């Protein structure tokens, strides 16, 4: 059977050359229409392939799927993911085959084609997974160094544990929303360094964080650990992640137990989960790790993925301004190292868990993945195309993150995650 | 209708005077037997009342319950709790009525009684709720002061934010288990202060934390906040919580983002959720709050609950040693203040969420709620009845926490949460 990543594959569906969703991608998501209800789908060009409809037409026959695959009618991918890695792979392989230019099964069946394909503009995308647990890592050395320089000590910006541990903390799942959901500016406590007492009110330092999150595809039992060489078997795929942050709340609350209300008012997900399989052609070596990690975290070979990332800021009624261009390949700690470390004490992983990378910053100032860094804590405001300035995010601003891999004419995209900031309600 | 908290009520079931579960308590839990499968139950004396059986005998007729109450056959209380506060209250009221000495409905119906009552020793208790989110607060001023003294600076033990914010952090739900589940000693990174590099291996400083957790009974939407005077309406009930901790892992990893693998390898719950309604007679004023909290956290009246707590340590094959006696009334920040603060930025609460108090320490050294404090970081080992000493928890040790309220002859108990530590697997 053909390799679904083969760059020479093409589909009978007309796909624009710059599309995020060629036949080599086939990311999974959950969508809704009035007519169909909730369905699991796969993005292809400007369309969504409705997997429940595909199964109803018998086009998944021969795969190891339940005969009435209710997993394709649920409000999250969790049920589908729980069927296991061999099933995800077989489904993606079969979809690749169905969509190939030379396969008539769906192409020449007018009725099936109408049922199985729906335009993306006609569907509402839902949050793709129901995460039981969400962890946010802190694995970009440039981001950790920038934050340490601003908040602590430029001479000792990186804390002593940082190069030994993929530092992370637990976040909150109840406020994780899909792209397009408005984000309300949070109220909270903040205290200026020279103030005697704190005040309570709308955050004055609302920020985004450019991140990529893995979606856990295989869980573990209490007490079970995951050797590094098996870590990637536990990953279903990746999506874009905006970890909205209120810097003033965060800096007042976070010592000694870490970020809390400065983070948990909202995090936004892109709706399509790009499988790790589809990203395989874009593996790259990561930054050198010095000192060498302890044996349980020692990884050889190409451990990172070359995913180009960008952030746009769009003022209300205005045009988009690209304010950051970064890349997932900058990560110091790999996803495999993060996951193996996470499981190293026997803490169970669960299907649908989200483990986000932490803010992805590069070395150049235009690659910093947060306003905190881009405006250097408000000291270097950004000027937008309409002449207005930004230290942090204003009410009405829309933040849009995009990501894609590109090599030899093949583009595997993530689509986008966007969110508009609404004024606080006092 | 009688007040189910009336101390003069008594049941036709024979209940020992020191029982945790008199007719005034009626805590909810989930149990399993081979014959019945999974059921929601209420503890009464040495028995469990099987609520599914009660409903099958038509004894809940007239209550606003579904005719086939599947919520009583689920693996968690979440479905029942989602029916809402008026329903929990009506069910507790009806159970109180059914169990009263002068009510023949169940008492004189031999067949129903056999179906509805099962001895606690014949059932397996399950985790009572499925938490989507778990937050651990840090609200005992004695504990925070002790830890600050040991880890930072005795002169400034309490950080500047502590008296303004009910400090908390997000924990991990996947490792929350019911009483009786063994806890495997975790592996992890640790670094001695004088060591050049960290090492990886079994934790040498395994600890417990004596806590009480609230169970959220009513959720909120994204962006919604909860005024302080409505906070308790969002609480279903309380249970005992052991937040197992690995101090050596924790102290190496926790700066700057907070506790992570030093905490998330296991937390143990007592199986019975005591409703806030049953605890109403045990309200007490809390410690004076100075400075006065900001207006959104300003609470008047009796905000705490007088719950006596104790911790026993039982060496393998040995007898129990009570090593701590504390009280939930010592908490500086109340549950209402914790919950209102948590929701103050619009972060959604979800039914079944667990918000634990943080370690509950009193002023006297025998009331400290962790080995870290009891042994003062290992400098004052405890001597047990068998002559052995403990700085931290050893393999084979069982930690048992118990809690109860008592006043004017009325005792409302929590039962216990216990866990035995198994050796690490390297």
PDB file of N, CA and C in Angstrom, chain A residues 315-394:
ATOM      1  N   UNK A 315      -5.934  44.508  14.929  1.00  0.00           N
ATOM      2  CA  UNK A 315      -6.765  45.405  15.740  1.00  0.00           C
ATOM      3  C   UNK A 315      -8.205  45.358  15.229  1.00  0.00           C
ATOM      4  N   UNK A 316      -9.133  45.713  16.105  1.00  0.00           N
ATOM      5  CA  UNK A 316     -10.559  45.706  15.744  1.00  0.00           C
ATOM      6  C   UNK A 316     -10.785  46.516  14.463  1.00  0.00           C
ATOM      7  N   UNK A 317     -11.355  45.875  13.459  1.00  0.00           N
ATOM      8  CA  UNK A 317     -11.647  46.560  12.199  1.00  0.00           C
ATOM      9  C   UNK A 317     -10.415  46.840  11.345  1.00  0.00           C
ATOM     10  N   UNK A 318      -9.256  46.420  11.786  1.00  0.00           N
ATOM     11  CA  UNK A 318      -8.027  46.708  11.053  1.00  0.00           C
ATOM     12  C   UNK A 318      -7.492  45.504  10.312  1.00  0.00           C
ATOM     13  N   UNK A 319      -6.246  45.615   9.873  1.00  0.00           N
ATOM     14  CA  UNK A 319      -5.666  44.511   9.113  1.00  0.00           C
ATOM     15  C   UNK A 319      -4.673  43.727   9.977  1.00  0.00           C
ATOM     16  N   UNK A 320      -4.353  42.541   9.496  1.00  0.00           N
ATOM     17  CA  UNK A 320      -3.416  41.695  10.235  1.00  0.00           C
ATOM     18  C   UNK A 320      -1.994  42.230  10.162  1.00  0.00           C
ATOM     19  N   UNK A 321      -1.298  42.176  11.288  1.00  0.00           N
ATOM     20  CA  UNK A 321       0.127  42.497  11.357  1.00  0.00           C
ATOM     21  C   UNK A 321       0.862  41.258  11.848  1.00  0.00           C
ATOM     22  N   UNK A 322       1.767  40.741  11.048  1.00  0.00           N
ATOM     23  CA  UNK A 322       2.583  39.625  11.534  1.00  0.00           C
ATOM     24  C   UNK A 322       3.591  40.201  12.524  1.00  0.00           C
ATOM     25  N   UNK A 323       3.532  39.746  13.779  1.00  0.00           N
ATOM     26  CA  UNK A 323       4.409  40.324  14.803  1.00  0.00           C
ATOM     27  C   UNK A 323       5.454  39.333  15.301  1.00  0.00           C
ATOM     28  N   UNK A 324       5.361  38.079  14.854  1.00  0.00           N
ATOM     29  CA  UNK A 324       6.341  37.082  15.295  1.00  0.00           C
ATOM     30  C   UNK A 324       6.446  35.972  14.259  1.00  0.00           C
ATOM     31  N   UNK A 325       7.680  35.591  13.941  1.00  0.00           N
ATOM     32  CA  UNK A 325       7.928  34.394  13.120  1.00  0.00           C
ATOM     33  C   UNK A 325       8.894  33.508  13.881  1.00  0.00           C
ATOM     34  N   UNK A 326       8.441  32.328  14.234  1.00  0.00           N
ATOM     35  CA  UNK A 326       9.271  31.436  15.037  1.00  0.00           C
ATOM     36  C   UNK A 326       9.240  30.029  14.431  1.00  0.00           C
ATOM     37  N   UNK A 327       9.797  29.054  15.139  1.00  0.00           N
ATOM     38  CA  UNK A 327       9.827  27.696  14.607  1.00  0.00           C
ATOM     39  C   UNK A 327       9.886  26.693  15.755  1.00  0.00           C
ATOM     40  N   UNK A 328       9.107  25.639  15.630  1.00  0.00           N
ATOM     41  CA  UNK A 328       9.040  24.616  16.672  1.00  0.00           C
ATOM     42  C   UNK A 328      10.382  23.897  16.831  1.00  0.00           C
ATOM     43  N   UNK A 329      11.236  23.996  15.806  1.00  0.00           N
ATOM     44  CA  UNK A 329      12.519  23.274  15.872  1.00  0.00           C
ATOM     45  C   UNK A 329      13.470  23.894  16.884  1.00  0.00           C
ATOM     46  N   UNK A 330      13.160  25.104  17.360  1.00  0.00           N
ATOM     47  CA  UNK A 330      14.044  25.749  18.344  1.00  0.00           C
ATOM     48  C   UNK A 330      13.992  25.090  19.724  1.00  0.00           C
ATOM     49  N   UNK A 331      12.976  24.301  19.992  1.00  0.00           N
ATOM     50  CA  UNK A 331      12.798  23.725  21.334  1.00  0.00           C
ATOM     51  C   UNK A 331      14.052  23.009  21.815  1.00  0.00           C
ATOM     52  N   UNK A 332      14.447  23.337  23.034  1.00  0.00           N
ATOM     53  CA  UNK A 332      15.622  22.697  23.629  1.00  0.00           C
ATOM     54  C   UNK A 332      15.286  21.258  24.027  1.00  0.00           C
ATOM     55  N   UNK A 333      14.167  21.089  24.719  1.00  0.00           N
ATOM     56  CA  UNK A 333      13.715  19.754  25.110  1.00  0.00           C
ATOM     57  C   UNK A 333      12.698  19.270  24.077  1.00  0.00           C
ATOM     58  N   UNK A 334      12.831  18.022  23.660  1.00  0.00           N
ATOM     59  CA  UNK A 334      11.909  17.468  22.661  1.00  0.00           C
ATOM     60  C   UNK A 334      10.616  17.001  23.328  1.00  0.00           C
ATOM     61  N   UNK A 335       9.608  16.736  22.519  1.00  0.00           N
ATOM     62  CA  UNK A 335       8.353  16.186  23.043  1.00  0.00           C
ATOM     63  C   UNK A 335       8.586  14.833  23.701  1.00  0.00           C
ATOM     64  N   UNK A 336       9.454  14.024  23.117  1.00  0.00           N
ATOM     65  CA  UNK A 336       9.727  12.702  23.706  1.00  0.00           C
ATOM     66  C   UNK A 336      10.348  12.867  25.091  1.00  0.00           C
ATOM     67  N   UNK A 337      11.268  13.800  25.217  1.00  0.00           N
ATOM     68  CA  UNK A 337      11.888  14.032  26.526  1.00  0.00           C
ATOM     69  C   UNK A 337      10.854  14.562  27.536  1.00  0.00           C
ATOM     70  N   UNK A 338      10.005  15.462  27.088  1.00  0.00           N
ATOM     71  CA  UNK A 338       8.958  15.984  27.974  1.00  0.00           C
ATOM     72  C   UNK A 338       8.055  14.852  28.474  1.00  0.00           C
ATOM     73  N   UNK A 339       7.633  14.010  27.527  1.00  0.00           N
ATOM     74  CA  UNK A 339       6.683  12.964  27.878  1.00  0.00           C
ATOM     75  C   UNK A 339       7.318  11.909  28.796  1.00  0.00           C
ATOM     76  N   UNK A 340       8.540  11.522  28.486  1.00  0.00           N
ATOM     77  CA  UNK A 340       9.232  10.538  29.332  1.00  0.00           C
ATOM     78  C   UNK A 340       9.483  11.092  30.725  1.00  0.00           C
ATOM     79  N   UNK A 341       9.877  12.354  30.793  1.00  0.00           N
ATOM     80  CA  UNK A 341      10.054  12.970  32.113  1.00  0.00           C
ATOM     81  C   UNK A 341       8.719  12.986  32.866  1.00  0.00           C
ATOM     82  N   UNK A 342       7.651  13.372  32.187  1.00  0.00           N
ATOM     83  CA  UNK A 342       6.332  13.475  32.814  1.00  0.00           C
ATOM     84  C   UNK A 342       5.925  12.136  33.434  1.00  0.00           C
ATOM     85  N   UNK A 343       6.216  11.045  32.727  1.00  0.00           N
ATOM     86  CA  UNK A 343       5.796   9.713  33.194  1.00  0.00           C
ATOM     87  C   UNK A 343       6.828   9.074  34.122  1.00  0.00           C
ATOM     88  N   UNK A 344       7.963   9.735  34.351  1.00  0.00           N
ATOM     89  CA  UNK A 344       9.077   9.076  35.043  1.00  0.00           C
ATOM     90  C   UNK A 344       8.786   8.768  36.506  1.00  0.00           C
ATOM     91  N   UNK A 345       7.803   9.421  37.093  1.00  0.00           N
ATOM     92  CA  UNK A 345       7.453   9.149  38.496  1.00  0.00           C
ATOM     93  C   UNK A 345       6.209   8.269  38.615  1.00  0.00           C
ATOM     94  N   UNK A 346       5.726   7.763  37.483  1.00  0.00           N
ATOM     95  CA  UNK A 346       4.569   6.871  37.527  1.00  0.00           C
ATOM     96  C   UNK A 346       3.230   7.563  37.431  1.00  0.00           C
ATOM     97  N   UNK A 347       3.226   8.856  37.162  1.00  0.00           N
ATOM     98  CA  UNK A 347       1.976   9.595  36.977  1.00  0.00           C
ATOM     99  C   UNK A 347       1.310   9.154  35.672  1.00  0.00           C
ATOM    100  N   UNK A 348       0.047   8.709  35.733  1.00  0.00           N
ATOM    101  CA  UNK A 348      -0.597   8.176  34.525  1.00  0.00           C
ATOM    102  C   UNK A 348      -0.839   9.232  33.440  1.00  0.00           C
ATOM    103  N   UNK A 349      -0.540   8.865  32.219  1.00  0.00           N
ATOM    104  CA  UNK A 349      -0.945   9.644  31.046  1.00  0.00           C
ATOM    105  C   UNK A 349      -2.331   9.172  30.637  1.00  0.00           C
ATOM    106  N   UNK A 350      -3.145  10.068  30.113  1.00  0.00           N
ATOM    107  CA  UNK A 350      -4.481   9.681  29.652  1.00  0.00           C
ATOM    108  C   UNK A 350      -4.707  10.170  28.220  1.00  0.00           C
ATOM    109  N   UNK A 351      -5.446   9.369  27.462  1.00  0.00           N
ATOM    110  CA  UNK A 351      -5.747   9.733  26.070  1.00  0.00           C
ATOM    111  C   UNK A 351      -6.440  11.095  26.038  1.00  0.00           C
ATOM    112  N   UNK A 352      -5.969  11.970  25.180  1.00  0.00           N
ATOM    113  CA  UNK A 352      -6.556  13.304  25.049  1.00  0.00           C
ATOM    114  C   UNK A 352      -5.835  14.353  25.868  1.00  0.00           C
ATOM    115  N   UNK A 353      -4.941  13.934  26.770  1.00  0.00           N
ATOM    116  CA  UNK A 353      -4.144  14.911  27.513  1.00  0.00           C
ATOM    117  C   UNK A 353      -3.429  15.850  26.545  1.00  0.00           C
ATOM    118  N   UNK A 354      -3.304  17.089  26.966  1.00  0.00           N
ATOM    119  CA  UNK A 354      -2.551  18.076  26.182  1.00  0.00           C
ATOM    120  C   UNK A 354      -1.280  18.440  26.932  1.00  0.00           C
ATOM    121  N   UNK A 355      -0.138  18.294  26.262  1.00  0.00           N
ATOM    122  CA  UNK A 355       1.138  18.714  26.828  1.00  0.00           C
ATOM    123  C   UNK A 355       1.712  19.762  25.890  1.00  0.00           C
ATOM    124  N   UNK A 356       1.621  21.017  26.335  1.00  0.00           N
ATOM    125  CA  UNK A 356       2.036  22.123  25.480  1.00  0.00           C
ATOM    126  C   UNK A 356       3.511  22.419  25.698  1.00  0.00           C
ATOM    127  N   UNK A 357       4.112  22.974  24.672  1.00  0.00           N
ATOM    128  CA  UNK A 357       5.572  23.138  24.613  1.00  0.00           C
ATOM    129  C   UNK A 357       6.096  24.205  25.547  1.00  0.00           C
ATOM    130  N   UNK A 358       5.238  25.160  25.909  1.00  0.00           N
ATOM    131  CA  UNK A 358       5.730  26.428  26.433  1.00  0.00           C
ATOM    132  C   UNK A 358       5.999  27.352  25.260  1.00  0.00           C
ATOM    133  N   UNK A 359       6.105  28.640  25.566  1.00  0.00           N
ATOM    134  CA  UNK A 359       6.296  29.661  24.542  1.00  0.00           C
ATOM    135  C   UNK A 359       7.513  29.343  23.684  1.00  0.00           C
ATOM    136  N   UNK A 360       7.310  29.437  22.363  1.00  0.00           N
ATOM    137  CA  UNK A 360       8.376  29.082  21.427  1.00  0.00           C
ATOM    138  C   UNK A 360       9.014  30.350  20.892  1.00  0.00           C
ATOM    139  N   UNK A 361      10.155  30.700  21.437  1.00  0.00           N
ATOM    140  CA  UNK A 361      10.889  31.879  20.972  1.00  0.00           C
ATOM    141  C   UNK A 361      12.169  31.438  20.278  1.00  0.00           C
ATOM    142  N   UNK A 362      12.566  32.219  19.287  1.00  0.00           N
ATOM    143  CA  UNK A 362      13.857  31.994  18.654  1.00  0.00           C
ATOM    144  C   UNK A 362      14.869  32.999  19.186  1.00  0.00           C
ATOM    145  N   UNK A 363      16.014  33.103  18.490  1.00  0.00           N
ATOM    146  CA  UNK A 363      17.069  33.988  18.988  1.00  0.00           C
ATOM    147  C   UNK A 363      16.841  35.449  18.614  1.00  0.00           C
ATOM    148  N   UNK A 364      16.247  35.689  17.447  1.00  0.00           N
ATOM    149  CA  UNK A 364      16.087  37.087  17.015  1.00  0.00           C
ATOM    150  C   UNK A 364      14.830  37.685  17.648  1.00  0.00           C
ATOM    151  N   UNK A 365      14.876  38.983  17.947  1.00  0.00           N
ATOM    152  CA  UNK A 365      13.737  39.620  18.632  1.00  0.00           C
ATOM    153  C   UNK A 365      12.407  39.484  17.882  1.00  0.00           C
ATOM    154  N   UNK A 366      12.430  39.328  16.551  1.00  0.00           N
ATOM    155  CA  UNK A 366      11.151  39.176  15.841  1.00  0.00           C
ATOM    156  C   UNK A 366      10.636  37.734  15.889  1.00  0.00           C
ATOM    157  N   UNK A 367      11.358  36.863  16.600  1.00  0.00           N
ATOM    158  CA  UNK A 367      10.896  35.480  16.731  1.00  0.00           C
ATOM    159  C   UNK A 367      10.397  35.186  18.143  1.00  0.00           C
ATOM    160  N   UNK A 368      10.291  36.210  18.968  1.00  0.00           N
ATOM    161  CA  UNK A 368       9.827  35.986  20.343  1.00  0.00           C
ATOM    162  C   UNK A 368       8.331  35.676  20.340  1.00  0.00           C
ATOM    163  N   UNK A 369       7.946  34.682  21.138  1.00  0.00           N
ATOM    164  CA  UNK A 369       6.582  34.144  21.064  1.00  0.00           C
ATOM    165  C   UNK A 369       5.591  34.715  22.049  1.00  0.00           C
ATOM    166  N   UNK A 370       5.833  35.908  22.583  1.00  0.00           N
ATOM    167  CA  UNK A 370       4.880  36.558  23.493  1.00  0.00           C
ATOM    168  C   UNK A 370       5.067  38.064  23.421  1.00  0.00           C
ATOM    169  N   UNK A 371       4.045  38.820  23.770  1.00  0.00           N
ATOM    170  CA  UNK A 371       4.181  40.277  23.823  1.00  0.00           C
ATOM    171  C   UNK A 371       5.181  40.683  24.893  1.00  0.00           C
ATOM    172  N   UNK A 372       5.179  39.931  25.999  1.00  0.00           N
ATOM    173  CA  UNK A 372       6.129  40.208  27.083  1.00  0.00           C
ATOM    174  C   UNK A 372       7.544  40.341  26.533  1.00  0.00           C
ATOM    175  N   UNK A 373       7.912  39.411  25.643  1.00  0.00           N
ATOM    176  CA  UNK A 373       9.255  39.437  25.079  1.00  0.00           C
ATOM    177  C   UNK A 373       9.351  40.424  23.908  1.00  0.00           C
ATOM    178  N   UNK A 374       8.317  40.435  23.028  1.00  0.00           N
ATOM    179  CA  UNK A 374       8.374  41.307  21.842  1.00  0.00           C
ATOM    180  C   UNK A 374       8.490  42.772  22.250  1.00  0.00           C
ATOM    181  N   UNK A 375       7.757  43.171  23.312  1.00  0.00           N
ATOM    182  CA  UNK A 375       7.796  44.572  23.749  1.00  0.00           C
ATOM    183  C   UNK A 375       8.763  44.733  24.936  1.00  0.00           C
ATOM    184  N   UNK A 376       9.494  43.696  25.217  1.00  0.00           N
ATOM    185  CA  UNK A 376      10.438  43.652  26.340  1.00  0.00           C
ATOM    186  C   UNK A 376       9.821  44.283  27.603  1.00  0.00           C
ATOM    187  N   UNK A 377       8.774  43.630  28.057  1.00  0.00           N
ATOM    188  CA  UNK A 377       8.011  44.021  29.247  1.00  0.00           C
ATOM    189  C   UNK A 377       7.423  45.433  29.143  1.00  0.00           C
ATOM    190  N   UNK A 378       7.062  45.802  27.904  1.00  0.00           N
ATOM    191  CA  UNK A 378       6.430  47.097  27.697  1.00  0.00           C
ATOM    192  C   UNK A 378       7.404  48.230  27.426  1.00  0.00           C
ATOM    193  N   UNK A 379       8.694  47.948  27.436  1.00  0.00           N
ATOM    194  CA  UNK A 379       9.677  49.030  27.236  1.00  0.00           C
ATOM    195  C   UNK A 379       9.908  49.334  25.753  1.00  0.00           C
ATOM    196  N   UNK A 380       9.547  48.395  24.868  1.00  0.00           N
ATOM    197  CA  UNK A 380       9.725  48.609  23.428  1.00  0.00           C
ATOM    198  C   UNK A 380       8.415  48.313  22.717  1.00  0.00           C
ATOM    199  N   UNK A 381       7.471  49.250  22.771  1.00  0.00           N
ATOM    200  CA  UNK A 381       6.155  48.973  22.169  1.00  0.00           C
ATOM    201  C   UNK A 381       6.280  48.654  20.674  1.00  0.00           C
ATOM    202  N   UNK A 382       5.403  47.790  20.186  1.00  0.00           N
ATOM    203  CA  UNK A 382       5.337  47.488  18.760  1.00  0.00           C
ATOM    204  C   UNK A 382       4.458  48.529  18.081  1.00  0.00           C
ATOM    205  N   UNK A 383       4.850  48.959  16.883  1.00  0.00           N
ATOM    206  CA  UNK A 383       3.994  49.855  16.103  1.00  0.00           C
ATOM    207  C   UNK A 383       3.314  49.046  15.014  1.00  0.00           C
ATOM    208  N   UNK A 384       1.987  49.117  14.951  1.00  0.00           N
ATOM    209  CA  UNK A 384       1.227  48.357  13.961  1.00  0.00           C
ATOM    210  C   UNK A 384       1.043  49.175  12.690  1.00  0.00           C
ATOM    211  N   UNK A 385       0.513  48.530  11.645  1.00  0.00           N
ATOM    212  CA  UNK A 385       0.375  49.195  10.349  1.00  0.00           C
ATOM    213  C   UNK A 385      -0.584  50.385  10.403  1.00  0.00           C
ATOM    214  N   UNK A 386      -1.490  50.387  11.371  1.00  0.00           N
ATOM    215  CA  UNK A 386      -2.410  51.529  11.479  1.00  0.00           C
ATOM    216  C   UNK A 386      -1.821  52.650  12.344  1.00  0.00           C
ATOM    217  N   UNK A 387      -0.556  52.483  12.732  1.00  0.00           N
ATOM    218  CA  UNK A 387       0.106  53.532  13.499  1.00  0.00           C
ATOM    219  C   UNK A 387      -0.056  53.391  15.003  1.00  0.00           C
ATOM    220  N   UNK A 388      -0.967  52.520  15.429  1.00  0.00           N
ATOM    221  CA  UNK A 388      -1.158  52.351  16.877  1.00  0.00           C
ATOM    222  C   UNK A 388      -0.024  51.523  17.460  1.00  0.00           C
ATOM    223  N   UNK A 389       0.138  51.642  18.767  1.00  0.00           N
ATOM    224  CA  UNK A 389       1.218  50.921  19.436  1.00  0.00           C
ATOM    225  C   UNK A 389       0.668  49.886  20.402  1.00  0.00           C
ATOM    226  N   UNK A 390       1.470  48.873  20.644  1.00  0.00           N
ATOM    227  CA  UNK A 390       1.069  47.814  21.587  1.00  0.00           C
ATOM    228  C   UNK A 390       2.234  47.444  22.494  1.00  0.00           C
ATOM    229  N   UNK A 391       1.960  47.535  23.824  1.00  0.00           N
ATOM    230  CA  UNK A 391       2.854  46.895  24.794  1.00  0.00           C
ATOM    231  C   UNK A 391       2.314  45.502  25.117  1.00  0.00           C
ATOM    232  N   UNK A 392       0.990  45.446  25.258  1.00  0.00           N
ATOM    233  CA  UNK A 392       0.308  44.174  25.497  1.00  0.00           C
ATOM    234  C   UNK A 392      -0.931  44.151  24.591  1.00  0.00           C
ATOM    235  N   UNK A 393      -1.851  43.213  24.828  1.00  0.00           N
ATOM    236  CA  UNK A 393      -3.006  43.059  23.942  1.00  0.00           C
ATOM    237  C   UNK A 393      -4.147  43.953  24.424  1.00  0.00           C
ATOM    238  N   UNK A 394      -4.764  44.657  23.463  1.00  0.00           N
ATOM    239  CA  UNK A 394      -5.875  45.542  23.803  1.00  0.00           C
ATOM    240  C   UNK A 394      -7.228  44.862  23.563  1.00  0.00           C
TER     241      UNK A 394
END
